[in-house]
PDB file of C-alpha atoms and ligand atoms in Angstrom:
ATOM      1  CA  UNK Z1187      29.282 -95.777 111.716  1.00  0.00           C
ATOM      2  CA  UNK Z1188      29.218 -94.325 108.215  1.00  0.00           C
ATOM      3  CA  UNK Z1189      30.221 -96.878 105.603  1.00  0.00           C
ATOM      4  CA  UNK Z1190      33.235 -94.945 104.256  1.00  0.00           C
ATOM      5  CA  UNK Z1191      34.487 -93.676 107.610  1.00  0.00           C
ATOM      6  CA  UNK Z1192      38.299 -93.793 107.764  1.00  0.00           C
ATOM      7  CA  UNK Z1193      38.585 -93.878 103.960  1.00  0.00           C
ATOM      8  CA  UNK Z1194      40.084 -91.270 101.639  1.00  0.00           C
ATOM      9  CA  UNK Z1195      38.898 -90.663  98.075  1.00  0.00           C
ATOM     10  CA  UNK Z1196      40.285 -88.706  95.131  1.00  0.00           C
ATOM     11  CA  UNK Z1197      37.692 -87.640  92.547  1.00  0.00           C
ATOM     12  CA  UNK Z1198      39.112 -86.173  89.337  1.00  0.00           C
ATOM     13  CA  UNK Z1199      37.014 -83.382  87.816  1.00  0.00           C
ATOM     14  CA  UNK Z1200      35.060 -82.884  91.017  1.00  0.00           C
ATOM     15  CA  UNK Z1201      34.162 -79.203  90.851  1.00  0.00           C
ATOM     16  CA  UNK Z1202      30.959 -79.532  88.806  1.00  0.00           C
ATOM     17  CA  UNK Z1203      28.469 -82.041  87.430  1.00  0.00           C
ATOM     18  CA  UNK Z1204      28.804 -85.740  88.108  1.00  0.00           C
ATOM     19  CA  UNK Z1205      32.188 -85.411  89.859  1.00  0.00           C
ATOM     20  CA  UNK Z1206      30.844 -82.819  92.321  1.00  0.00           C
ATOM     21  CA  UNK Z1207      27.880 -85.106  93.040  1.00  0.00           C
ATOM     22  CA  UNK Z1208      30.237 -88.029  93.669  1.00  0.00           C
ATOM     23  CA  UNK Z1209      32.542 -85.985  95.929  1.00  0.00           C
ATOM     24  CA  UNK Z1210      29.626 -84.780  98.073  1.00  0.00           C
ATOM     25  CA  UNK Z1211      28.116 -88.260  98.333  1.00  0.00           C
ATOM     26  CA  UNK Z1212      31.409 -89.962  99.301  1.00  0.00           C
ATOM     27  CA  UNK Z1213      31.957 -87.252 101.936  1.00  0.00           C
ATOM     28  CA  UNK Z1214      28.411 -87.775 103.234  1.00  0.00           C
ATOM     29  CA  UNK Z1215      29.233 -91.468 103.587  1.00  0.00           C
ATOM     30  CA  UNK Z1216      32.249 -90.549 105.743  1.00  0.00           C
ATOM     31  CA  UNK Z1217      35.213 -90.396 103.339  1.00  0.00           C
ATOM     32  CA  UNK Z1218      37.741 -87.572 103.308  1.00  0.00           C
ATOM     33  CA  UNK Z1219      37.679 -86.286  99.749  1.00  0.00           C
ATOM     34  CA  UNK Z1220      40.116 -84.571  97.390  1.00  0.00           C
ATOM     35  CA  UNK Z1221      38.821 -83.181  94.092  1.00  0.00           C
ATOM     36  CA  UNK Z1222      40.687 -81.967  91.040  1.00  0.00           C
ATOM     37  CA  UNK Z1223      39.628 -79.322  88.522  1.00  0.00           C
ATOM     38  CA  UNK Z1224      41.238 -77.134  85.850  1.00  0.00           C
ATOM     39  CA  UNK Z1225      39.602 -73.701  85.539  1.00  0.00           C
ATOM     40  CA  UNK Z1226      36.779 -73.674  88.065  1.00  0.00           C
ATOM     41  CA  UNK Z1227      38.603 -72.483  91.189  1.00  0.00           C
ATOM     42  CA  UNK Z1228      35.437 -70.926  92.646  1.00  0.00           C
ATOM     43  CA  UNK Z1229      33.272 -73.928  91.792  1.00  0.00           C
ATOM     44  CA  UNK Z1230      35.833 -76.267  93.402  1.00  0.00           C
ATOM     45  CA  UNK Z1231      35.985 -74.077  96.516  1.00  0.00           C
ATOM     46  CA  UNK Z1232      32.176 -74.201  96.711  1.00  0.00           C
ATOM     47  CA  UNK Z1233      32.160 -78.006  96.651  1.00  0.00           C
ATOM     48  CA  UNK Z1234      34.770 -78.071  99.432  1.00  0.00           C
ATOM     49  CA  UNK Z1235      32.779 -75.506 101.468  1.00  0.00           C
ATOM     50  CA  UNK Z1236      29.550 -77.480 101.025  1.00  0.00           C
ATOM     51  CA  UNK Z1237      31.234 -80.680 102.221  1.00  0.00           C
ATOM     52  CA  UNK Z1238      32.758 -78.879 105.207  1.00  0.00           C
ATOM     53  CA  UNK Z1239      29.429 -77.225 106.120  1.00  0.00           C
ATOM     54  CA  UNK Z1240      27.914 -80.706 106.250  1.00  0.00           C
ATOM     55  CA  UNK Z1241      30.659 -81.796 108.673  1.00  0.00           C
ATOM     56  CA  UNK Z1242      32.959 -83.486 106.144  1.00  0.00           C
ATOM     57  CA  UNK Z1243      36.582 -82.972 105.099  1.00  0.00           C
ATOM     58  CA  UNK Z1244      37.683 -82.007 101.586  1.00  0.00           C
ATOM     59  CA  UNK Z1245      40.422 -80.301  99.588  1.00  0.00           C
ATOM     60  CA  UNK Z1246      40.547 -79.043  95.999  1.00  0.00           C
ATOM     61  CA  UNK Z1247      43.633 -79.435  93.796  1.00  0.00           C
ATOM     62  CA  UNK Z1248      44.140 -77.798  90.414  1.00  0.00           C
ATOM     63  CA  UNK Z1249      45.296 -80.567  88.063  1.00  0.00           C
ATOM     64  CA  UNK Z1250      44.511 -80.947  84.369  1.00  0.00           C
ATOM     65  CA  UNK Z1251      43.868 -84.629  83.602  1.00  0.00           C
ATOM     66  CA  UNK Z1252      45.894 -84.168  80.409  1.00  0.00           C
ATOM     67  CA  UNK Z1253      48.980 -83.103  82.401  1.00  0.00           C
ATOM     68  CA  UNK Z1254      50.602 -86.279  83.739  1.00  0.00           C
ATOM     69  CA  UNK Z1255      52.855 -84.493  86.232  1.00  0.00           C
ATOM     70  CA  UNK Z1256      49.931 -82.498  87.642  1.00  0.00           C
ATOM     71  CA  UNK Z1257      47.837 -85.663  87.999  1.00  0.00           C
ATOM     72  CA  UNK Z1258      50.661 -87.513  89.775  1.00  0.00           C
ATOM     73  CA  UNK Z1259      51.185 -84.511  92.053  1.00  0.00           C
ATOM     74  CA  UNK Z1260      47.444 -84.462  92.860  1.00  0.00           C
ATOM     75  CA  UNK Z1261      47.590 -88.097  93.982  1.00  0.00           C
ATOM     76  CA  UNK Z1262      50.672 -87.381  96.119  1.00  0.00           C
ATOM     77  CA  UNK Z1263      49.059 -84.265  97.625  1.00  0.00           C
ATOM     78  CA  UNK Z1264      45.957 -86.273  98.549  1.00  0.00           C
ATOM     79  CA  UNK Z1265      48.104 -88.874 100.328  1.00  0.00           C
ATOM     80  CA  UNK Z1266      50.270 -86.209 101.988  1.00  0.00           C
ATOM     81  CA  UNK Z1267      47.160 -84.410 103.277  1.00  0.00           C
ATOM     82  CA  UNK Z1268      45.100 -87.384 104.460  1.00  0.00           C
ATOM     83  CA  UNK Z1269      47.909 -89.949 105.014  1.00  0.00           C
ATOM     84  CA  UNK Z1270      46.244 -92.578 102.847  1.00  0.00           C
ATOM     85  CA  UNK Z1271      44.292 -93.263  99.661  1.00  0.00           C
ATOM     86  CA  UNK Z1272      41.538 -95.864  99.376  1.00  0.00           C
ATOM     87  CA  UNK Z1273      39.310 -94.795  96.485  1.00  0.00           C
ATOM     88  CA  UNK Z1274      40.192 -93.271  93.112  1.00  0.00           C
ATOM     89  CA  UNK Z1275      37.293 -92.032  90.993  1.00  0.00           C
ATOM     90  CA  UNK Z1276      38.430 -91.298  87.440  1.00  0.00           C
ATOM     91  CA  UNK Z1277      35.653 -88.884  86.513  1.00  0.00           C
ATOM     92  CA  UNK Z1278      37.322 -86.032  84.586  1.00  0.00           C
ATOM     93  CA  UNK Z1279      36.250 -86.280  80.986  1.00  0.00           C
ATOM     94  CA  UNK Z1280      35.249 -84.239  78.003  1.00  0.00           C
ATOM     95  CA  UNK Z1281      33.567 -84.508  74.617  1.00  0.00           C
ATOM     96  CA  UNK Z1282      34.047 -82.365  71.526  1.00  0.00           C
ATOM     97  CA  UNK Z1283      30.901 -83.206  69.536  1.00  0.00           C
ATOM     98  CA  UNK Z1284      31.241 -82.916  65.758  1.00  0.00           C
ATOM     99  CA  UNK Z1285      31.251 -85.182  62.700  1.00  0.00           C
ATOM    100  CA  UNK Z1286      34.326 -87.424  62.834  1.00  0.00           C
ATOM    101  CA  UNK Z1287      35.645 -86.279  59.455  1.00  0.00           C
ATOM    102  CA  UNK Z1288      35.703 -82.674  60.726  1.00  0.00           C
ATOM    103  CA  UNK Z1289      37.548 -83.451  63.986  1.00  0.00           C
ATOM    104  CA  UNK Z1290      41.111 -82.113  64.075  1.00  0.00           C
ATOM    105  CA  UNK Z1291      44.040 -84.145  65.350  1.00  0.00           C
ATOM    106  CA  UNK Z1292      44.350 -81.681  68.254  1.00  0.00           C
ATOM    107  CA  UNK Z1293      40.704 -82.268  69.229  1.00  0.00           C
ATOM    108  CA  UNK Z1294      41.108 -86.047  69.062  1.00  0.00           C
ATOM    109  CA  UNK Z1295      44.325 -85.852  71.118  1.00  0.00           C
ATOM    110  CA  UNK Z1296      42.572 -83.720  73.743  1.00  0.00           C
ATOM    111  CA  UNK Z1297      39.714 -86.202  74.154  1.00  0.00           C
ATOM    112  CA  UNK Z1298      42.136 -89.146  74.351  1.00  0.00           C
ATOM    113  CA  UNK Z1299      44.494 -87.343  76.751  1.00  0.00           C
ATOM    114  CA  UNK Z1300      41.757 -86.474  79.244  1.00  0.00           C
ATOM    115  CA  UNK Z1301      39.409 -89.469  78.949  1.00  0.00           C
ATOM    116  CA  UNK Z1302      41.968 -92.257  78.542  1.00  0.00           C
ATOM    117  CA  UNK Z1303      45.583 -91.229  79.167  1.00  0.00           C
ATOM    118  CA  UNK Z1304      44.464 -89.273  82.254  1.00  0.00           C
ATOM    119  CA  UNK Z1305      42.813 -92.427  83.596  1.00  0.00           C
ATOM    120  CA  UNK Z1306      46.011 -94.441  83.017  1.00  0.00           C
ATOM    121  CA  UNK Z1307      48.190 -91.867  84.760  1.00  0.00           C
ATOM    122  CA  UNK Z1308      45.928 -91.296  87.778  1.00  0.00           C
ATOM    123  CA  UNK Z1309      45.408 -95.024  88.271  1.00  0.00           C
ATOM    124  CA  UNK Z1310      49.126 -95.871  88.108  1.00  0.00           C
ATOM    125  CA  UNK Z1311      49.890 -93.137  90.626  1.00  0.00           C
ATOM    126  CA  UNK Z1312      47.036 -94.221  92.922  1.00  0.00           C
ATOM    127  CA  UNK Z1313      47.991 -97.911  92.834  1.00  0.00           C
ATOM    128  CA  UNK Z1314      51.232 -97.088  94.656  1.00  0.00           C
ATOM    129  CA  UNK Z1315      49.075 -96.223  97.673  1.00  0.00           C
ATOM    130  CA  UNK Z1316      46.024 -98.496  97.460  1.00  0.00           C
ATOM    131  CA  UNK Z1317      45.914-101.518  99.740  1.00  0.00           C
ATOM    132  CA  UNK Z1318      43.452-104.309 100.530  1.00  0.00           C
ATOM    133  CA  UNK Z1319      39.928-102.963  99.980  1.00  0.00           C
ATOM    134  CA  UNK Z1320      41.170-100.318  97.516  1.00  0.00           C
ATOM    135  CA  UNK Z1321      38.769 -99.109  94.829  1.00  0.00           C
ATOM    136  CA  UNK Z1322      39.381 -97.820  91.327  1.00  0.00           C
ATOM    137  CA  UNK Z1323      36.166 -96.529  89.796  1.00  0.00           C
ATOM    138  CA  UNK Z1324      36.122 -94.973  86.340  1.00  0.00           C
ATOM    139  CA  UNK Z1325      33.236 -92.989  84.883  1.00  0.00           C
ATOM    140  CA  UNK Z1326      32.863 -94.390  81.387  1.00  0.00           C
ATOM    141  CA  UNK Z1327      29.648 -93.933  79.443  1.00  0.00           C
ATOM    142  CA  UNK Z1328      26.729 -95.877  78.037  1.00  0.00           C
ATOM    143  CA  UNK Z1329      28.211 -94.920  74.653  1.00  0.00           C
ATOM    144  CA  UNK Z1330      31.204 -97.090  75.516  1.00  0.00           C
ATOM    145  CA  UNK Z1331      28.932-100.039  74.727  1.00  0.00           C
ATOM    146  CA  UNK Z1332      26.274 -98.777  72.305  1.00  0.00           C
ATOM    147  CA  UNK Z1333      26.020 -95.706  70.140  1.00  0.00           C
ATOM    148  CA  UNK Z1334      22.716 -94.180  69.067  1.00  0.00           C
ATOM    149  CA  UNK Z1335      23.740 -90.661  68.035  1.00  0.00           C
ATOM    150  CA  UNK Z1336      26.316 -89.272  65.579  1.00  0.00           C
ATOM    151  CA  UNK Z1337      29.034 -86.763  66.509  1.00  0.00           C
ATOM    152  CA  UNK Z1338      30.733 -88.596  69.363  1.00  0.00           C
ATOM    153  CA  UNK Z1339      33.066 -91.000  67.565  1.00  0.00           C
ATOM    154  CA  UNK Z1340      36.338 -90.209  69.391  1.00  0.00           C
ATOM    155  CA  UNK Z1341      34.530 -89.772  72.706  1.00  0.00           C
ATOM    156  CA  UNK Z1342      32.779 -93.151  72.385  1.00  0.00           C
ATOM    157  CA  UNK Z1343      36.101 -94.770  71.449  1.00  0.00           C
ATOM    158  CA  UNK Z1344      37.700 -93.506  74.684  1.00  0.00           C
ATOM    159  CA  UNK Z1345      34.741 -94.741  76.729  1.00  0.00           C
ATOM    160  CA  UNK Z1346      34.964 -98.171  75.074  1.00  0.00           C
ATOM    161  CA  UNK Z1347      38.660 -98.118  75.928  1.00  0.00           C
ATOM    162  CA  UNK Z1348      38.104 -97.437  79.643  1.00  0.00           C
ATOM    163  CA  UNK Z1349      35.682-100.366  79.692  1.00  0.00           C
ATOM    164  CA  UNK Z1350      38.463-102.741  78.610  1.00  0.00           C
ATOM    165  CA  UNK Z1351      41.007-100.894  80.775  1.00  0.00           C
ATOM    166  CA  UNK Z1352      38.737-101.755  83.711  1.00  0.00           C
ATOM    167  CA  UNK Z1353      38.388-105.413  82.789  1.00  0.00           C
ATOM    168  CA  UNK Z1354      42.117-105.778  82.133  1.00  0.00           C
ATOM    169  CA  UNK Z1355      43.288-104.059  85.304  1.00  0.00           C
ATOM    170  CA  UNK Z1356      40.791-105.976  87.457  1.00  0.00           C
ATOM    171  CA  UNK Z1357      42.759-109.119  86.512  1.00  0.00           C
ATOM    172  CA  UNK Z1358      46.077-107.581  87.571  1.00  0.00           C
ATOM    173  CA  UNK Z1359      45.214-106.189  90.989  1.00  0.00           C
ATOM    174  CA  UNK Z1360      42.459-108.516  92.209  1.00  0.00           C
ATOM    175  CA  UNK Z1361      44.860-110.678  94.206  1.00  0.00           C
ATOM    176  CA  UNK Z1362      45.706-107.568  96.274  1.00  0.00           C
ATOM    177  CA  UNK Z1363      42.037-107.109  97.245  1.00  0.00           C
ATOM    178  CA  UNK Z1364      41.670-104.052  94.983  1.00  0.00           C
ATOM    179  CA  UNK Z1365      38.553-103.807  92.812  1.00  0.00           C
ATOM    180  CA  UNK Z1366      38.330-101.989  89.473  1.00  0.00           C
ATOM    181  CA  UNK Z1367      34.958-101.009  88.039  1.00  0.00           C
ATOM    182  CA  UNK Z1368      33.477 -98.818  85.326  1.00  0.00           C
ATOM    183  CA  UNK Z1369      30.270 -96.865  85.941  1.00  0.00           C
ATOM    184  CA  UNK Z1370      28.583 -96.016  82.640  1.00  0.00           C
ATOM    185  CA  UNK Z1371      26.143 -93.081  82.807  1.00  0.00           C
ATOM    186  CA  UNK Z1372      23.522 -92.358  80.196  1.00  0.00           C
ATOM    187  CA  UNK Z1373      22.262 -88.778  79.769  1.00  0.00           C
ATOM    188  CA  UNK Z1374      22.879 -86.900  83.015  1.00  0.00           C
ATOM    189  CA  UNK Z1375      21.947 -83.222  83.355  1.00  0.00           C
ATOM    190  CA  UNK Z1376      25.267 -81.338  83.632  1.00  0.00           C
ATOM    191  CA  UNK Z1377      27.072 -78.465  81.885  1.00  0.00           C
ATOM    192  CA  UNK Z1378      28.553 -81.057  79.499  1.00  0.00           C
ATOM    193  CA  UNK Z1379      25.142 -82.496  78.578  1.00  0.00           C
ATOM    194  CA  UNK Z1380      22.360 -80.106  79.623  1.00  0.00           C
ATOM    195  CA  UNK Z1381      18.858 -81.610  79.755  1.00  0.00           C
ATOM    196  CA  UNK Z1382      17.597 -78.472  78.025  1.00  0.00           C
ATOM    197  CA  UNK Z1383      20.207 -78.446  75.253  1.00  0.00           C
ATOM    198  CA  UNK Z1384      19.800 -79.078  71.488  1.00  0.00           C
ATOM    199  CA  UNK Z1385      21.206 -82.546  71.972  1.00  0.00           C
ATOM    200  CA  UNK Z1386      18.715 -83.458  74.692  1.00  0.00           C
ATOM    201  CA  UNK Z1387      15.596 -84.530  72.731  1.00  0.00           C
ATOM    202  CA  UNK Z1388      17.096 -87.516  70.897  1.00  0.00           C
ATOM    203  CA  UNK Z1389      18.836 -88.651  74.096  1.00  0.00           C
ATOM    204  CA  UNK Z1390      15.567 -88.515  76.054  1.00  0.00           C
ATOM    205  CA  UNK Z1391      13.838 -90.430  73.256  1.00  0.00           C
ATOM    206  CA  UNK Z1392      16.517 -93.147  73.516  1.00  0.00           C
ATOM    207  CA  UNK Z1393      15.945 -93.722  77.236  1.00  0.00           C
ATOM    208  CA  UNK Z1394      13.324 -96.178  78.480  1.00  0.00           C
ATOM    209  CA  UNK Z1395      12.410 -93.784  81.301  1.00  0.00           C
ATOM    210  CA  UNK Z1396      11.968 -90.795  78.936  1.00  0.00           C
ATOM    211  CA  UNK Z1397      14.029 -88.399  81.028  1.00  0.00           C
ATOM    212  CA  UNK Z1398      17.553 -87.326  81.937  1.00  0.00           C
ATOM    213  CA  UNK Z1399      19.200 -88.584  85.088  1.00  0.00           C
ATOM    214  CA  UNK Z1400      20.840 -86.536  87.841  1.00  0.00           C
ATOM    215  CA  UNK Z1401      24.433 -86.517  89.088  1.00  0.00           C
ATOM    216  CA  UNK Z1402      23.131 -88.082  92.322  1.00  0.00           C
ATOM    217  CA  UNK Z1403      22.021 -91.173  90.359  1.00  0.00           C
ATOM    218  CA  UNK Z1404      25.654 -91.783  89.375  1.00  0.00           C
ATOM    219  CA  UNK Z1405      26.971 -90.818  92.819  1.00  0.00           C
ATOM    220  CA  UNK Z1406      24.723 -93.451  94.406  1.00  0.00           C
ATOM    221  CA  UNK Z1407      26.234 -96.195  92.240  1.00  0.00           C
ATOM    222  CA  UNK Z1408      29.794 -94.957  92.857  1.00  0.00           C
ATOM    223  CA  UNK Z1409      29.149 -94.855  96.627  1.00  0.00           C
ATOM    224  CA  UNK Z1410      27.879 -98.429  96.523  1.00  0.00           C
ATOM    225  CA  UNK Z1411      30.883 -99.661  94.517  1.00  0.00           C
ATOM    226  CA  UNK Z1412      33.217 -97.755  96.868  1.00  0.00           C
ATOM    227  CA  UNK Z1413      31.632 -99.326  99.928  1.00  0.00           C
ATOM    228  CA  UNK Z1414      32.214-102.613 101.758  1.00  0.00           C
ATOM    229  CA  UNK Z1415      29.115-104.328 100.317  1.00  0.00           C
ATOM    230  CA  UNK Z1416      30.648-104.240  96.818  1.00  0.00           C
ATOM    231  CA  UNK Z1417      33.827-106.140  97.723  1.00  0.00           C
ATOM    232  CA  UNK Z1418      33.018-109.000  95.294  1.00  0.00           C
ATOM    233  CA  UNK Z1419      32.276-106.729  92.308  1.00  0.00           C
ATOM    234  CA  UNK Z1420      35.275-106.198  90.034  1.00  0.00           C
ATOM    235  CA  UNK Z1421      35.924-105.864  86.320  1.00  0.00           C
ATOM    236  CA  UNK Z1422      32.277-104.849  85.974  1.00  0.00           C
ATOM    237  CA  UNK Z1423      30.658-102.292  83.701  1.00  0.00           C
ATOM    238  CA  UNK Z1424      27.743-100.881  85.655  1.00  0.00           C
ATOM    239  CA  UNK Z1425      25.337 -98.974  83.437  1.00  0.00           C
ATOM    240  CA  UNK Z1426      23.144 -96.229  84.924  1.00  0.00           C
ATOM    241  CA  UNK Z1427      21.421 -94.881  81.823  1.00  0.00           C
ATOM    242  CA  UNK Z1428      17.653 -94.803  82.272  1.00  0.00           C
ATOM    243  CA  UNK Z1429      17.442 -97.738  79.888  1.00  0.00           C
ATOM    244  CA  UNK Z1430      19.292 -96.089  76.989  1.00  0.00           C
ATOM    245  CA  UNK Z1431      21.123 -99.308  76.177  1.00  0.00           C
ATOM    246  CA  UNK Z1432      18.211-101.634  77.010  1.00  0.00           C
TER     247      UNK Z1432
HETATM  248  P1  NDP H1833      31.038 -81.464  83.245  1.00  0.00           P
HETATM  249  O1  NDP H1833      31.665 -80.846  82.049  1.00  0.00           O
HETATM  250  O2  NDP H1833      29.689 -80.990  83.672  1.00  0.00           O
HETATM  251  O3  NDP H1833      32.043 -81.373  84.493  1.00  0.00           O
HETATM  252  C1  NDP H1833      33.366 -81.776  84.282  1.00  0.00           C
HETATM  253  C2  NDP H1833      34.161 -81.653  85.550  1.00  0.00           C
HETATM  254  O4  NDP H1833      35.473 -82.115  85.265  1.00  0.00           O
HETATM  255  C3  NDP H1833      34.309 -80.246  86.054  1.00  0.00           C
HETATM  256  O5  NDP H1833      34.469 -80.287  87.439  1.00  0.00           O
HETATM  257  C4  NDP H1833      35.574 -79.771  85.360  1.00  0.00           C
HETATM  258  O6  NDP H1833      36.189 -78.742  86.119  1.00  0.00           O
HETATM  259  C5  NDP H1833      36.400 -81.042  85.373  1.00  0.00           C
HETATM  260  N1  NDP H1833      37.319 -81.158  84.253  1.00  0.00           N
HETATM  261  C6  NDP H1833      37.075 -80.919  82.938  1.00  0.00           C
HETATM  262  N2  NDP H1833      38.195 -81.136  82.220  1.00  0.00           N
HETATM  263  C7  NDP H1833      39.145 -81.511  83.105  1.00  0.00           C
HETATM  264  C8  NDP H1833      40.503 -81.855  82.980  1.00  0.00           C
HETATM  265  N3  NDP H1833      41.126 -81.821  81.812  1.00  0.00           N
HETATM  266  N4  NDP H1833      41.194 -82.170  84.101  1.00  0.00           N
HETATM  267  C9  NDP H1833      40.595 -82.172  85.316  1.00  0.00           C
HETATM  268  N5  NDP H1833      39.314 -81.845  85.499  1.00  0.00           N
HETATM  269  C10 NDP H1833      38.594 -81.520  84.397  1.00  0.00           C
HETATM  270  O7  NDP H1833      30.989 -83.042  82.918  1.00  0.00           O
HETATM  271  P2  NDP H1833      30.041 -84.185  83.476  1.00  0.00           P
HETATM  272  O8  NDP H1833      29.876 -84.057  84.923  1.00  0.00           O
HETATM  273  O9  NDP H1833      28.852 -84.273  82.608  1.00  0.00           O
HETATM  274  O10 NDP H1833      30.922 -85.481  83.120  1.00  0.00           O
HETATM  275  C11 NDP H1833      31.740 -86.133  84.074  1.00  0.00           C
HETATM  276  C12 NDP H1833      32.130 -87.489  83.499  1.00  0.00           C
HETATM  277  O11 NDP H1833      30.968 -88.250  83.212  1.00  0.00           O
HETATM  278  C13 NDP H1833      32.943 -87.423  82.221  1.00  0.00           C
HETATM  279  O12 NDP H1833      33.918 -88.435  82.209  1.00  0.00           O
HETATM  280  C14 NDP H1833      31.892 -87.712  81.142  1.00  0.00           C
HETATM  281  O13 NDP H1833      32.450 -88.242  79.992  1.00  0.00           O
HETATM  282  C15 NDP H1833      31.023 -88.726  81.883  1.00  0.00           C
HETATM  283  N6  NDP H1833      29.696 -88.872  81.331  1.00  0.00           N
HETATM  284  C16 NDP H1833      28.798 -87.835  81.381  1.00  0.00           C
HETATM  285  C17 NDP H1833      27.529 -88.011  80.863  1.00  0.00           C
HETATM  286  C18 NDP H1833      26.491 -86.924  80.891  1.00  0.00           C
HETATM  287  O14 NDP H1833      25.420 -87.122  80.284  1.00  0.00           O
HETATM  288  N7  NDP H1833      26.718 -85.805  81.565  1.00  0.00           N
HETATM  289  C19 NDP H1833      27.121 -89.278  80.235  1.00  0.00           C
HETATM  290  C20 NDP H1833      28.139 -90.290  80.243  1.00  0.00           C
HETATM  291  C21 NDP H1833      29.367 -90.080  80.775  1.00  0.00           C
HETATM  292  P3  NDP H1833      36.923 -77.487  85.405  1.00  0.00           P
HETATM  293  O15 NDP H1833      35.909 -76.811  84.575  1.00  0.00           O
HETATM  294  O16 NDP H1833      37.484 -76.667  86.502  1.00  0.00           O
HETATM  295  O17 NDP H1833      38.013 -78.121  84.626  1.00  0.00           O
END
């Protein structure tokens, strides 16, 4: 029996990058998976098709993480479609790299609304449906703990915030058998942080392994935390960063 058989997962921002990797891995492990996205209708459909071709079950829901009503509706649609919710992966996130003093209020609001407020809203909505064995997994960042490069002040602040969100919420829902954890990637090759981009060289230099990671490296950790062997891990910040923060 696959270790997530009978479970249902919602992965926010699952049409590309790390979220797509997580969605495919959870489906491979037996979960029925819903993904959200904003603009990438074709990319989301491709992830669903890939999961279905491999024998899994998935749906894609358009829901901007900054739109509370859309996020709540995405949670309800997941439950209405699959009759349950066991795993929420708060993955949708964005960065607007620039010197802090040049960042506009609108840009700071956008980063906070997606990376932090979106996590609050999705988690509150999901908690109405999660029971014993439920999992809340947020994709923070290694920069939520240590910062080696300029230009990501607001982004790093939101990732530090989801770290403490995780630790705080773990204390509130632990007695219900629900775990809350924060997976903190280092540089992972995606559209947001391409391994060939201008920003790549200093990030590679900061890793111990001298290379970028892959979405599958994060998906493997999320799958473990989502699974039955991780039932005693909660309130943890699990860093998968090639040694960036070593
Ligand atoms: P990408 O930009 O490559 O992919 C983002 C995904 O999220 C896409 O599927 C995108 O779909 C979706 N998305 C973007 N904005 C929203 C939104 N407002 N609402 C819902 N979905 C949205 O990002 P990554 O895969 O690199 O990053 C995923 C997470 O991992 C983020 O939280 C990021 O902060 C974190 N992270 C990434 C690192 C890296 O090096 N890549 C390092 C540390 C953390 P669409 O285009 O359709 O909206």
